[in-house]
Amino acid sequence: GSEGRIVWRDHRPHLPADLVLKRGDRYGVFVAEGNRARFVTLEAAQEGRPVVAGLGAEDKVIVQGRHALAEGMEITVAPEAAKP
């Protein structure tokens, strides 16, 4: 066979696979909602693959400490994370 190359471009924002968590049978990310963590399900998410973000511009994805979170847990936003 001959060698080929496929280039795929998607201009929608994506989240890297390492930010996606599994809670129960759902995949998603935690976002900061005031001083609480809210789990946002990402319907198209698959384990180990980047996923279309599907979040609003105002949503703040929780990065540090995300593995230990559960829905509704109280969180503290670090000062440096709050800067634009």
Coordinates of N, CA, C and O in Angstrom, one line a residue, residues 11-48:
H11 N -12.0 23.4 15.4 CA -11.8 24.7 16.0 C -12.5 24.9 17.3 O -12.4 25.9 18.0
R12 N -13.3 23.8 17.7 CA -13.9 23.9 19.0 C -12.9 23.7 20.1 O -12.0 22.8 19.9
P13 N -13.1 24.4 21.3 CA -12.1 24.1 22.3 C -12.3 22.7 22.9 O -13.4 22.2 23.1
H14 N -11.1 22.1 23.2 CA -11.1 20.7 23.8 C -10.4 20.8 25.2 O -9.6 21.6 25.4
L15 N -10.8 19.8 26.0 CA -10.1 19.6 27.3 C -9.2 18.4 27.1 O -9.6 17.4 26.5
P16 N -8.0 18.5 27.7 CA -7.1 17.3 27.6 C -7.6 16.1 28.4 O -8.4 16.3 29.4
A17 N -7.3 15.0 27.9 CA -7.8 13.7 28.5 C -7.5 13.6 30.0 O -8.3 13.1 30.8
D18 N -6.4 14.2 30.5 CA -6.0 14.0 31.9 C -6.9 14.8 32.8 O -6.9 14.6 34.0
L19 N -7.7 15.8 32.3 CA -8.6 16.6 33.2 C -9.9 15.9 33.3 O -10.7 16.2 34.2
V20 N -10.2 14.9 32.5 CA -11.5 14.2 32.5 C -11.5 13.1 33.6 O -10.6 12.3 33.6
L21 N -12.6 13.2 34.4 CA -12.7 12.2 35.5 C -13.9 11.4 35.3 O -14.9 11.7 34.6
K22 N -13.9 10.2 36.0 CA -15.1 9.3 35.9 C -15.7 9.3 37.3 O -15.1 9.1 38.3
R23 N -17.0 9.6 37.3 CA -17.8 9.6 38.6 C -19.0 8.7 38.3 O -19.8 9.1 37.5
G24 N -19.1 7.6 39.0 CA -20.1 6.6 38.7 C -19.9 6.1 37.3 O -18.8 5.6 36.9
D25 N -20.9 6.2 36.4 CA -20.8 5.8 35.0 C -20.6 7.0 34.1 O -20.8 6.8 32.9
R26 N -20.4 8.2 34.6 CA -20.3 9.4 33.8 C -18.8 9.9 33.7 O -18.1 9.9 34.7
Y27 N -18.5 10.5 32.6 CA -17.2 11.2 32.5 C -17.5 12.7 32.5 O -18.5 13.1 31.9
G28 N -16.6 13.5 33.1 CA -16.8 14.9 33.1 C -15.7 15.6 33.8 O -14.6 15.0 34.1
V29 N -15.9 16.9 34.1 CA -14.9 17.7 34.9 C -15.6 18.4 36.0 O -16.8 18.5 36.0
F30 N -14.8 18.8 37.0 CA -15.4 19.6 38.1 C -15.1 21.1 37.7 O -14.0 21.5 37.3
V31 N -16.1 21.9 38.0 CA -16.0 23.4 37.8 C -16.3 24.0 39.2 O -17.0 23.5 40.0
A32 N -15.7 25.2 39.4 CA -15.9 25.9 40.6 C -17.2 26.8 40.4 O -17.4 27.5 39.5
E33 N -18.1 26.6 41.3 CA -19.4 27.3 41.3 C -19.5 28.0 42.7 O -19.9 27.3 43.7
G34 N -19.0 29.2 42.8 CA -18.8 29.9 44.1 C -17.8 29.1 44.9 O -16.7 29.0 44.4
N35 N -18.1 28.6 46.1 CA -17.1 27.9 46.9 C -17.5 26.4 46.9 O -17.1 25.7 47.8
R36 N -18.1 25.9 45.9 CA -18.5 24.5 45.7 C -18.0 23.9 44.4 O -17.9 24.6 43.4
A37 N -17.8 22.6 44.4 CA -17.4 21.9 43.2 C -18.7 21.3 42.6 O -19.5 20.7 43.3
R38 N -18.8 21.6 41.3 CA -20.0 21.0 40.5 C -19.4 20.1 39.4 O -18.6 20.5 38.6
F39 N -19.9 18.9 39.4 CA -19.5 18.0 38.3 C -20.3 18.2 37.1 O -21.5 18.2 37.1
V40 N -19.6 18.4 36.0 CA -20.3 18.7 34.7 C -20.0 17.5 33.8 O -18.8 17.2 33.5
T41 N -21.1 16.8 33.4 CA -20.9 15.6 32.6 C -20.6 16.0 31.1 O -21.2 17.0 30.6
L42 N -19.7 15.4 30.5 CA -19.3 15.6 29.1 C -19.7 14.4 28.4 O -19.1 13.3 28.4
E43 N -20.9 14.5 27.7 CA -21.5 13.3 27.1 C -20.6 12.6 26.1 O -20.7 11.4 26.0
A44 N -19.8 13.3 25.3 CA -19.0 12.7 24.3 C -17.7 12.2 24.8 O -16.9 11.6 24.0
A45 N -17.4 12.3 26.1 CA -16.1 12.0 26.7 C -15.9 10.4 26.6 O -16.8 9.6 26.8
Q46 N -14.6 10.1 26.3 CA -14.2 8.7 26.3 C -12.9 8.7 27.1 O -12.1 9.6 27.0
E47 N -12.6 7.6 27.8 CA -11.4 7.5 28.7 C -10.2 7.6 27.8 O -10.1 7.0 26.7
G48 N -9.2 8.5 28.3 CA -8.0 8.6 27.6 C -8.0 9.4 26.3 O -7.0 9.5 25.6

